[in-house]
XYZ file of C-alpha atoms in Angstrom:
319
model
C 223.731 197.330 94.690
C 223.207 193.645 93.977
C 224.737 191.049 96.332
C 227.973 189.364 95.423
C 227.901 185.601 95.088
C 230.352 183.683 97.309
C 232.524 181.046 95.739
C 231.309 177.472 95.840
C 233.346 174.300 95.456
C 230.438 172.711 93.625
C 229.884 175.483 91.050
C 232.453 178.261 90.653
C 235.528 176.102 91.162
C 234.625 173.816 88.282
C 233.795 176.707 86.001
C 236.864 178.942 86.032
C 239.920 180.100 87.920
C 239.387 183.329 89.833
C 241.534 186.304 88.796
C 241.675 189.987 89.728
C 239.691 192.335 87.568
C 241.211 192.696 84.131
C 243.824 189.944 84.646
C 243.677 187.077 82.080
C 243.504 183.711 83.838
C 246.149 182.258 81.533
C 248.720 184.921 82.429
C 250.482 182.890 85.127
C 250.512 179.290 86.426
C 250.644 180.747 89.960
C 247.181 182.158 89.425
C 245.739 178.671 89.251
C 246.964 178.020 92.781
C 245.514 181.341 93.957
C 242.148 180.458 92.467
C 242.226 177.006 94.047
C 242.859 178.425 97.502
C 240.025 180.918 97.113
C 237.664 178.144 96.119
C 238.537 175.883 99.010
C 238.195 178.534 101.722
C 234.643 179.919 102.212
C 234.720 183.676 101.911
C 231.820 184.240 104.301
C 233.410 182.601 107.340
C 235.103 184.867 109.876
C 236.976 183.063 112.650
C 239.286 185.809 113.942
C 239.900 189.520 113.648
C 241.565 190.222 110.291
C 244.929 192.020 110.422
C 243.407 195.009 108.637
C 239.774 196.100 108.651
C 237.797 199.245 107.958
C 234.422 200.334 109.302
C 232.003 202.351 107.201
C 228.561 203.841 107.724
C 225.601 202.322 105.924
C 224.846 203.991 102.560
C 227.923 206.226 102.796
C 231.041 206.141 100.619
C 234.111 204.322 101.931
C 237.654 204.666 100.562
C 239.911 201.598 100.805
C 243.623 202.102 100.277
C 246.105 199.523 99.023
C 249.355 199.575 101.010
C 251.741 199.430 98.066
C 253.956 201.537 95.814
C 252.968 199.585 92.724
C 251.639 201.993 90.062
C 249.214 199.535 88.449
C 246.925 197.449 90.631
C 243.591 195.672 90.364
C 241.009 194.696 92.977
C 238.827 191.762 94.019
C 235.983 191.542 96.523
C 235.778 188.191 98.321
C 237.765 186.692 95.451
C 235.234 187.747 92.831
C 236.665 188.757 89.453
C 233.766 191.102 88.688
C 231.843 191.887 91.881
C 228.446 193.440 91.399
C 229.131 196.519 93.495
C 229.392 200.249 92.855
C 233.150 200.782 92.928
C 235.549 203.412 91.619
C 239.281 202.667 91.423
C 241.852 205.448 91.175
C 245.535 204.792 91.820
C 245.959 203.045 95.167
C 242.429 203.977 96.303
C 239.159 202.166 95.789
C 235.928 204.004 96.602
C 232.867 201.972 97.607
C 229.860 204.055 96.615
C 227.037 203.781 99.132
C 228.248 200.950 101.356
C 225.608 198.293 102.027
C 225.762 194.745 103.407
C 226.395 193.000 100.042
C 229.415 195.269 99.541
C 231.104 194.159 102.781
C 233.940 191.643 102.886
C 237.566 191.218 101.813
C 238.875 193.842 99.382
C 242.189 192.643 97.956
C 244.555 194.563 95.710
C 246.823 192.802 93.238
C 249.762 193.407 90.948
C 249.011 190.817 88.285
C 248.783 187.486 90.142
C 250.576 188.823 93.264
C 248.421 189.681 96.289
C 249.565 193.025 97.723
C 247.133 193.925 100.501
C 243.734 192.984 101.930
C 241.249 195.085 103.906
C 238.106 193.675 105.500
C 235.259 196.196 105.147
C 232.223 196.080 107.447
C 229.260 198.272 108.377
C 229.031 199.952 111.778
C 226.396 197.917 113.555
C 224.999 197.311 117.060
C 224.720 200.060 119.661
C 226.391 199.760 123.064
C 223.141 199.200 124.926
C 222.477 196.083 122.857
C 225.405 194.260 124.494
C 225.181 193.572 128.240
C 228.685 193.172 129.678
C 228.955 191.766 133.209
C 232.223 191.837 135.197
C 233.036 190.015 138.420
C 235.987 189.477 140.766
C 236.183 186.850 143.519
C 238.443 189.026 145.674
C 240.777 192.021 145.644
C 243.777 190.207 144.146
C 243.417 192.199 140.919
C 242.063 189.327 138.818
C 238.585 189.441 137.337
C 236.547 188.313 134.362
C 233.928 189.913 132.146
C 231.358 188.090 130.051
C 228.637 188.980 127.564
C 226.193 187.205 125.261
C 226.873 187.126 121.555
C 226.070 184.955 118.527
C 228.667 182.335 117.504
C 229.066 184.117 114.162
C 230.682 187.142 115.872
C 234.345 187.241 116.869
C 235.400 189.555 119.692
C 238.541 191.082 121.043
C 238.994 192.969 124.299
C 241.512 195.356 125.821
C 241.868 196.776 129.320
C 242.899 200.314 130.186
C 244.366 200.418 133.690
C 243.685 203.095 136.266
C 247.080 204.675 135.508
C 246.038 205.137 131.863
C 248.221 202.385 130.389
C 246.577 200.109 127.818
C 246.913 196.359 127.668
C 247.106 194.388 124.414
C 244.081 193.316 122.410
C 243.078 189.798 123.437
C 241.015 187.590 121.076
C 237.799 186.197 122.512
C 235.808 183.300 121.108
C 232.349 183.876 119.657
C 229.144 182.950 121.437
C 229.150 183.849 125.113
C 232.388 185.811 125.249
C 234.576 185.785 128.358
C 237.561 188.032 129.047
C 239.943 187.180 131.903
C 242.322 189.831 133.202
C 244.909 190.363 135.927
C 245.932 193.910 136.734
C 249.559 194.509 135.796
C 249.515 198.106 137.013
C 252.566 198.493 139.348
C 250.583 200.981 141.410
C 247.792 198.501 142.095
C 247.482 197.603 145.767
C 244.592 195.550 147.173
C 244.861 197.517 150.453
C 244.680 200.924 148.778
C 241.714 203.040 147.752
C 240.808 203.039 144.060
C 240.841 206.592 142.730
C 240.257 205.947 139.021
C 238.161 203.281 137.309
C 239.262 200.528 134.951
C 238.057 200.614 131.332
C 237.192 197.534 129.299
C 237.153 198.111 125.536
C 235.343 195.539 123.431
C 235.138 195.130 119.648
C 233.008 192.620 117.765
C 233.142 191.671 114.108
C 230.767 189.557 112.028
C 230.856 188.862 108.302
C 229.115 192.187 107.635
C 229.003 194.322 110.785
C 231.186 195.866 113.499
C 230.457 196.988 117.048
C 232.529 198.778 119.651
C 231.788 199.566 123.279
C 233.496 200.484 126.539
C 232.631 199.719 130.146
C 234.215 201.394 133.159
C 234.115 200.118 136.725
C 235.967 200.020 140.019
C 237.244 196.669 141.210
C 235.481 197.198 144.542
C 232.137 197.380 142.737
C 232.430 193.983 141.038
C 233.703 191.862 143.941
C 231.519 188.851 144.640
C 233.158 186.195 146.848
C 233.033 182.456 146.332
C 231.020 180.474 148.919
C 232.594 179.751 152.332
C 234.056 176.273 152.800
C 234.910 173.546 155.337
C 231.684 173.628 157.342
C 232.182 171.621 160.556
C 229.852 170.936 163.476
C 231.261 170.450 167.009
C 230.312 170.710 170.670
C 231.612 173.395 173.028
C 230.422 172.342 176.437
C 226.622 172.138 176.182
C 226.466 174.292 173.051
C 226.554 173.136 169.435
C 228.824 175.234 167.228
C 229.237 175.468 163.470
C 232.645 176.545 162.127
C 233.748 177.290 158.576
C 236.574 178.867 156.578
C 236.526 181.870 154.245
C 236.624 181.127 150.515
C 240.069 179.984 149.402
C 240.063 182.754 146.786
C 239.368 185.525 149.300
C 242.054 188.109 150.035
C 244.064 187.669 153.226
C 244.347 188.673 156.004
C 240.655 188.310 156.815
C 241.152 190.639 159.790
C 241.509 193.421 157.189
C 239.327 191.993 154.415
C 236.395 191.238 156.671
C 233.447 189.117 155.502
C 229.830 189.165 156.567
C 228.321 185.664 156.722
C 224.718 184.650 156.192
C 223.766 181.251 157.616
C 220.575 179.404 156.938
C 219.809 176.135 158.735
C 216.751 173.954 158.760
C 215.028 172.417 161.806
C 213.322 168.967 161.839
C 209.876 170.576 161.388
C 211.061 172.321 158.208
C 211.483 175.763 159.758
C 214.432 177.683 158.346
C 216.454 179.857 160.714
C 218.711 182.667 159.448
C 221.672 184.247 161.191
C 224.206 186.923 160.256
C 227.688 187.175 161.732
C 230.582 189.426 160.757
C 234.310 188.952 161.079
C 234.176 185.507 162.722
C 234.040 181.954 161.361
C 231.772 180.251 163.909
C 228.372 180.552 165.521
C 225.964 178.579 167.701
C 223.455 176.310 165.997
C 220.212 175.139 167.522
C 220.479 171.521 168.650
C 218.591 169.240 166.278
C 219.184 171.292 163.102
C 219.105 168.974 160.097
C 221.127 170.820 157.477
C 222.832 174.151 156.855
C 224.186 176.335 154.075
C 226.145 179.585 154.135
C 226.866 182.625 151.991
C 229.115 185.677 152.436
C 229.915 189.147 151.119
C 232.110 192.138 151.719
C 230.200 194.283 154.262
C 230.806 197.322 152.026
C 229.235 195.785 148.880
C 225.719 194.923 150.089
C 224.394 193.586 146.763
C 227.193 191.109 146.095
C 226.406 188.028 148.157
C 228.329 184.927 147.179
C 226.419 181.929 145.856
C 225.114 179.663 148.586
C 227.260 176.733 149.593
C 225.525 173.393 148.967
C 223.141 172.241 151.688
C 225.122 170.161 154.174
C 223.444 167.583 156.369
C 224.275 167.973 160.047
C 224.899 164.754 161.943
C 225.112 165.948 165.538
C 228.404 164.625 167.007
C 228.289 162.685 170.262
Protein backbone atom coordinates (compact mmCIF):
# COMPACT_ATOMS: atom_id res chain seq x y z
CA UNK A 1 0.00 0.00 0.00
CA UNK A 2 1.59 3.27 -1.07
CA UNK A 3 1.74 6.18 1.41
CA UNK A 4 -0.82 8.93 1.24
CA UNK A 5 0.49 12.43 0.64
CA UNK A 6 -0.46 15.04 3.27
CA UNK A 7 -1.89 18.32 2.12
CA UNK A 8 0.49 21.21 1.67
CA UNK A 9 -0.33 24.92 1.60
CA UNK A 10 2.38 25.41 -1.01
CA UNK A 11 1.23 22.69 -3.45
CA UNK A 12 -2.16 21.03 -3.00
CA UNK A 13 -4.03 24.13 -1.88
CA UNK A 14 -3.16 26.02 -5.04
CA UNK A 15 -4.02 23.09 -7.26
CA UNK A 16 -7.56 22.11 -6.31
CA UNK A 17 -10.23 22.07 -3.64
CA UNK A 18 -10.40 18.81 -1.70
CA UNK A 19 -13.64 16.83 -1.97
CA UNK A 20 -14.83 13.42 -0.78
CA UNK A 21 -14.43 10.58 -3.21
CA UNK A 22 -16.81 10.88 -6.12
CA UNK A 23 -18.06 14.37 -5.15
CA UNK A 24 -17.58 17.06 -7.86
CA UNK A 25 -15.78 20.09 -6.43
CA UNK A 26 -18.24 22.46 -8.09
CA UNK A 27 -21.26 20.87 -6.40
CA UNK A 28 -21.44 23.32 -3.49
CA UNK A 29 -19.86 26.66 -2.48
CA UNK A 30 -19.58 25.24 1.07
CA UNK A 31 -17.10 22.70 -0.22
CA UNK A 32 -14.62 25.45 -0.99
CA UNK A 33 -14.58 26.39 2.68
CA UNK A 34 -14.14 22.74 3.68
CA UNK A 35 -11.19 22.40 1.34
CA UNK A 36 -9.63 25.61 2.65
CA UNK A 37 -9.81 24.42 6.24
CA UNK A 38 -8.24 21.08 5.32
CA UNK A 39 -5.39 22.86 3.58
CA UNK A 40 -4.63 25.20 6.44
CA UNK A 41 -4.56 22.53 9.15
CA UNK A 42 -1.73 19.95 8.83
CA UNK A 43 -3.20 16.48 8.81
CA UNK A 44 -0.17 14.85 10.43
CA UNK A 45 -0.24 16.86 13.65
CA UNK A 46 -1.91 15.28 16.68
CA UNK A 47 -2.24 17.56 19.70
CA UNK A 48 -4.95 15.79 21.72
CA UNK A 49 -6.89 12.55 21.84
CA UNK A 50 -9.50 12.59 19.06
CA UNK A 51 -13.12 12.11 20.15
CA UNK A 52 -13.27 8.82 18.25
CA UNK A 53 -10.39 6.50 17.43
CA UNK A 54 -9.90 2.88 16.47
CA UNK A 55 -6.90 0.62 17.00
CA UNK A 56 -5.98 -2.07 14.50
CA UNK A 57 -3.27 -4.71 14.24
CA UNK A 58 -0.54 -4.30 11.65
CA UNK A 59 -1.32 -6.04 8.33
CA UNK A 60 -4.81 -7.03 9.48
CA UNK A 61 -8.15 -5.77 8.16
CA UNK A 62 -9.93 -3.01 10.07
CA UNK A 63 -13.59 -2.02 9.66
CA UNK A 64 -14.48 1.64 10.26
CA UNK A 65 -18.13 2.51 10.71
CA UNK A 66 -19.77 5.84 9.95
CA UNK A 67 -22.20 6.90 12.69
CA UNK A 68 -25.06 7.98 10.43
CA UNK A 69 -28.38 6.87 8.96
CA UNK A 70 -27.60 8.42 5.59
CA UNK A 71 -27.94 5.77 2.85
CA UNK A 72 -25.31 7.24 0.52
CA UNK A 73 -21.95 8.31 1.91
CA UNK A 74 -18.39 8.78 0.70
CA UNK A 75 -15.05 8.69 2.51
CA UNK A 76 -11.79 10.62 2.77
CA UNK A 77 -8.50 9.74 4.46
CA UNK A 78 -6.67 12.74 5.91
CA UNK A 79 -8.67 14.93 3.54
CA UNK A 80 -7.44 13.11 0.45
CA UNK A 81 -9.96 12.78 -2.39
CA UNK A 82 -8.38 9.57 -3.70
CA UNK A 83 -6.10 8.06 -1.04
CA UNK A 84 -3.72 5.41 -2.26
CA UNK A 85 -4.88 2.72 0.15
CA UNK A 86 -6.60 -0.65 -0.15
CA UNK A 87 -10.14 0.20 0.90
CA UNK A 88 -13.57 -1.36 0.41
CA UNK A 89 -16.71 0.68 1.11
CA UNK A 90 -20.07 -0.99 1.70
CA UNK A 91 -22.98 0.92 3.21
CA UNK A 92 -21.88 2.61 6.43
CA UNK A 93 -18.74 0.45 6.70
CA UNK A 94 -15.30 0.98 5.26
CA UNK A 95 -12.83 -1.91 5.36
CA UNK A 96 -9.10 -1.14 5.42
CA UNK A 97 -7.39 -4.14 3.85
CA UNK A 98 -4.10 -4.96 5.56
CA UNK A 99 -3.62 -1.95 7.82
CA UNK A 100 -0.13 -0.43 7.62
CA UNK A 101 1.34 2.90 8.75
CA UNK A 102 0.52 4.85 5.54
CA UNK A 103 -3.13 3.82 5.97
CA UNK A 104 -3.42 5.38 9.45
CA UNK A 105 -5.06 8.74 10.09
CA UNK A 106 -8.45 10.46 9.94
CA UNK A 107 -11.18 8.55 8.10
CA UNK A 108 -14.10 10.89 7.47
CA UNK A 109 -17.49 10.01 6.03
CA UNK A 110 -19.54 12.54 4.09
CA UNK A 111 -22.99 13.09 2.66
CA UNK A 112 -22.09 15.31 -0.28
CA UNK A 113 -20.23 18.28 1.23
CA UNK A 114 -21.51 17.59 4.79
CA UNK A 115 -19.09 15.94 7.23
CA UNK A 116 -20.93 13.18 9.12
CA UNK A 117 -18.34 11.40 11.26
CA UNK A 118 -14.58 11.02 11.72
CA UNK A 119 -12.58 8.11 13.15
CA UNK A 120 -8.84 8.26 13.80
CA UNK A 121 -7.26 4.90 12.91
CA UNK A 122 -3.90 3.85 14.37
CA UNK A 123 -1.77 0.72 14.67
CA UNK A 124 -1.27 -1.02 18.01
CA UNK A 125 2.27 -0.12 18.93
CA UNK A 126 4.65 -0.15 21.92
CA UNK A 127 4.60 -2.89 24.55
CA UNK A 128 4.08 -2.10 28.23
CA UNK A 129 7.69 -2.80 29.17
CA UNK A 130 8.85 -0.07 26.80
CA UNK A 131 7.28 2.64 28.99
CA UNK A 132 8.69 3.09 32.51
CA UNK A 133 6.05 4.68 34.75
CA UNK A 134 7.22 5.99 38.13
CA UNK A 135 4.77 7.04 40.88
CA UNK A 136 5.52 8.94 44.07
CA UNK A 137 3.66 10.44 47.04
CA UNK A 138 5.12 12.88 49.57
CA UNK A 139 2.88 11.60 52.36
CA UNK A 140 -0.29 9.64 53.12
CA UNK A 141 -2.73 12.45 52.31
CA UNK A 142 -3.95 10.55 49.24
CA UNK A 143 -2.26 12.81 46.67
CA UNK A 144 0.45 11.50 44.38
CA UNK A 145 1.91 11.90 40.92
CA UNK A 146 3.13 9.53 38.23
CA UNK A 147 5.54 10.37 35.44
CA UNK A 148 7.03 8.64 32.41
CA UNK A 149 9.26 9.48 29.45
CA UNK A 150 7.72 9.90 26.04
CA UNK A 151 8.42 11.72 22.77
CA UNK A 152 6.75 15.13 22.26
CA UNK A 153 4.90 13.70 19.25
CA UNK A 154 2.82 11.41 21.51
CA UNK A 155 -0.25 12.60 23.40
CA UNK A 156 -1.29 10.74 26.55
CA UNK A 157 -4.30 10.40 28.74
CA UNK A 158 -4.53 8.71 32.13
CA UNK A 159 -7.25 7.34 34.39
CA UNK A 160 -7.16 6.05 37.96
CA UNK A 161 -9.12 3.09 39.29
CA UNK A 162 -9.57 3.42 43.05
CA UNK A 163 -9.23 0.61 45.55
CA UNK A 164 -13.04 0.37 45.77
CA UNK A 165 -13.21 -0.33 42.02
CA UNK A 166 -14.58 3.06 40.96
CA UNK A 167 -12.96 4.67 37.91
CA UNK A 168 -11.98 8.29 37.60
CA UNK A 169 -12.30 10.29 34.37
CA UNK A 170 -9.72 10.26 31.60
CA UNK A 171 -7.31 13.16 32.11
CA UNK A 172 -5.29 14.55 29.16
CA UNK A 173 -1.53 14.65 29.64
CA UNK A 174 0.92 16.68 27.59
CA UNK A 175 3.45 14.95 25.36
CA UNK A 176 7.12 14.62 26.22
CA UNK A 177 7.75 13.68 29.83
CA UNK A 178 4.18 13.00 30.90
CA UNK A 179 3.02 13.72 34.45
CA UNK A 180 -0.28 12.67 36.02
CA UNK A 181 -1.38 14.24 39.32
CA UNK A 182 -4.12 12.59 41.35
CA UNK A 183 -5.93 12.94 44.66
CA UNK A 184 -7.89 9.97 45.94
CA UNK A 185 -11.61 10.74 45.99
CA UNK A 186 -12.52 7.33 47.39
CA UNK A 187 -14.80 8.00 50.44
CA UNK A 188 -13.36 4.91 52.10
CA UNK A 189 -9.80 6.21 51.89
CA UNK A 190 -8.25 6.83 55.30
CA UNK A 191 -4.57 7.67 55.80
CA UNK A 192 -4.66 5.84 59.16
CA UNK A 193 -6.13 2.64 57.73
CA UNK A 194 -4.47 -0.36 56.14
CA UNK A 195 -4.61 -0.59 52.35
CA UNK A 196 -6.24 -3.85 51.31
CA UNK A 197 -6.44 -3.36 47.54
CA UNK A 198 -4.06 -1.57 45.18
CA UNK A 199 -4.69 1.46 42.99
CA UNK A 200 -4.57 1.05 39.20
CA UNK A 201 -3.23 3.67 36.81
CA UNK A 202 -4.37 3.22 33.21
CA UNK A 203 -2.38 5.03 30.55
CA UNK A 204 -3.03 5.44 26.82
CA UNK A 205 -0.72 7.08 24.29
CA UNK A 206 -1.45 8.11 20.73
CA UNK A 207 0.90 9.29 17.98
CA UNK A 208 0.10 10.08 14.36
CA UNK A 209 0.32 6.37 13.50
CA UNK A 210 0.48 4.25 16.66
CA UNK A 211 -1.33 3.51 19.94
CA UNK A 212 -0.15 2.11 23.26
CA UNK A 213 -1.97 1.11 26.41
CA UNK A 214 -0.65 0.00 29.78
CA UNK A 215 -1.66 -0.33 33.42
CA UNK A 216 0.32 -0.03 36.63
CA UNK A 217 -0.92 -1.11 40.05
CA UNK A 218 0.54 -0.05 43.38
CA UNK A 219 -0.24 0.61 47.02
CA UNK A 220 0.10 4.16 48.27
CA UNK A 221 2.36 2.94 51.08
CA UNK A 222 4.84 1.63 48.51
CA UNK A 223 5.34 4.95 46.71
CA UNK A 224 5.69 7.31 49.69
CA UNK A 225 8.90 9.31 49.62
CA UNK A 226 8.93 12.32 51.98
CA UNK A 227 10.23 15.78 51.20
CA UNK A 228 13.41 16.83 53.06
CA UNK A 229 13.13 17.98 56.70
CA UNK A 230 13.16 21.73 57.28
CA UNK A 231 14.01 24.51 59.76
CA UNK A 232 17.40 23.23 60.89
CA UNK A 233 18.49 25.19 63.99
CA UNK A 234 21.58 24.91 66.18
CA UNK A 235 21.40 25.77 69.91
CA UNK A 236 23.11 25.09 73.22
CA UNK A 237 21.60 22.98 76.01
CA UNK A 238 23.93 23.44 78.93
CA UNK A 239 27.35 22.28 77.71
CA UNK A 240 25.92 20.30 74.80
CA UNK A 241 25.31 21.51 71.25
CA UNK A 242 21.96 20.43 69.83
CA UNK A 243 20.54 20.46 66.32
CA UNK A 244 16.74 20.72 65.95
CA UNK A 245 14.57 20.51 62.85
CA UNK A 246 10.96 20.11 61.74
CA UNK A 247 9.34 17.35 59.68
CA UNK A 248 8.55 18.19 56.05
CA UNK A 249 5.57 20.52 55.76
CA UNK A 250 3.92 18.00 53.42
CA UNK A 251 4.22 15.10 55.86
CA UNK A 252 1.08 13.63 57.42
CA UNK A 253 0.25 14.67 60.98
CA UNK A 254 0.36 13.76 63.80
CA UNK A 255 4.02 12.75 63.63
CA UNK A 256 3.52 10.67 66.78
CA UNK A 257 1.54 8.28 64.55
CA UNK A 258 3.29 8.91 61.23
CA UNK A 259 6.78 8.50 62.62
CA UNK A 260 9.88 9.45 60.61
CA UNK A 261 13.39 8.08 60.73
CA UNK A 262 16.02 10.81 60.26
CA UNK A 263 19.48 10.48 58.78
CA UNK A 264 21.90 13.27 59.69
CA UNK A 265 25.25 13.87 58.11
CA UNK A 266 27.56 16.60 59.43
CA UNK A 267 31.08 17.54 58.54
CA UNK A 268 33.96 18.27 60.94
CA UNK A 269 36.72 20.88 60.31
CA UNK A 270 39.14 18.15 59.12
CA UNK A 271 36.63 17.04 56.47
CA UNK A 272 35.44 13.93 58.30
CA UNK A 273 31.75 13.24 57.81
CA UNK A 274 29.77 11.87 60.75
CA UNK A 275 26.42 10.09 60.28
CA UNK A 276 23.65 9.62 62.81
CA UNK A 277 20.19 8.06 62.73
CA UNK A 278 17.35 9.03 65.04
CA UNK A 279 13.70 7.99 64.98
CA UNK A 280 10.60 9.76 66.20
CA UNK A 281 12.36 12.88 67.52
CA UNK A 282 13.38 16.19 65.93
CA UNK A 283 16.68 16.89 67.70
CA UNK A 284 20.05 15.35 68.43
CA UNK A 285 23.48 16.27 69.80
CA UNK A 286 26.09 17.54 67.37
CA UNK A 287 29.82 17.43 67.95
CA UNK A 288 31.14 20.87 68.86
CA UNK A 289 33.03 22.39 65.94
CA UNK A 290 30.96 20.77 63.16
CA UNK A 291 31.07 22.99 60.08
CA UNK A 292 27.92 22.06 58.18
CA UNK A 293 25.05 19.58 58.24
CA UNK A 294 22.35 18.11 56.04
CA UNK A 295 19.45 15.77 56.81
CA UNK A 296 17.18 13.25 55.12
CA UNK A 297 14.19 11.20 56.33
CA UNK A 298 11.91 8.28 55.49
CA UNK A 299 9.04 6.26 56.82
CA UNK A 300 10.65 3.50 58.94
CA UNK A 301 8.46 0.95 57.14
CA UNK A 302 9.60 1.91 53.61
CA UNK A 303 13.38 1.42 53.83
CA UNK A 304 14.18 2.28 50.20
CA UNK A 305 12.37 5.62 50.09
CA UNK A 306 14.69 8.15 51.67
CA UNK A 307 13.81 11.76 51.00
CA UNK A 308 16.24 13.91 49.04
CA UNK A 309 18.92 15.49 51.20
CA UNK A 310 18.28 18.96 52.51
CA UNK A 311 20.86 21.47 51.24
CA UNK A 312 24.11 21.62 53.20
CA UNK A 313 23.71 24.20 55.95
CA UNK A 314 26.69 25.94 57.48
CA UNK A 315 26.76 25.78 61.26
CA UNK A 316 27.82 28.95 63.03
CA UNK A 317 28.14 27.81 66.64
CA UNK A 318 26.02 30.19 68.80
CA UNK A 319 27.65 31.86 71.78
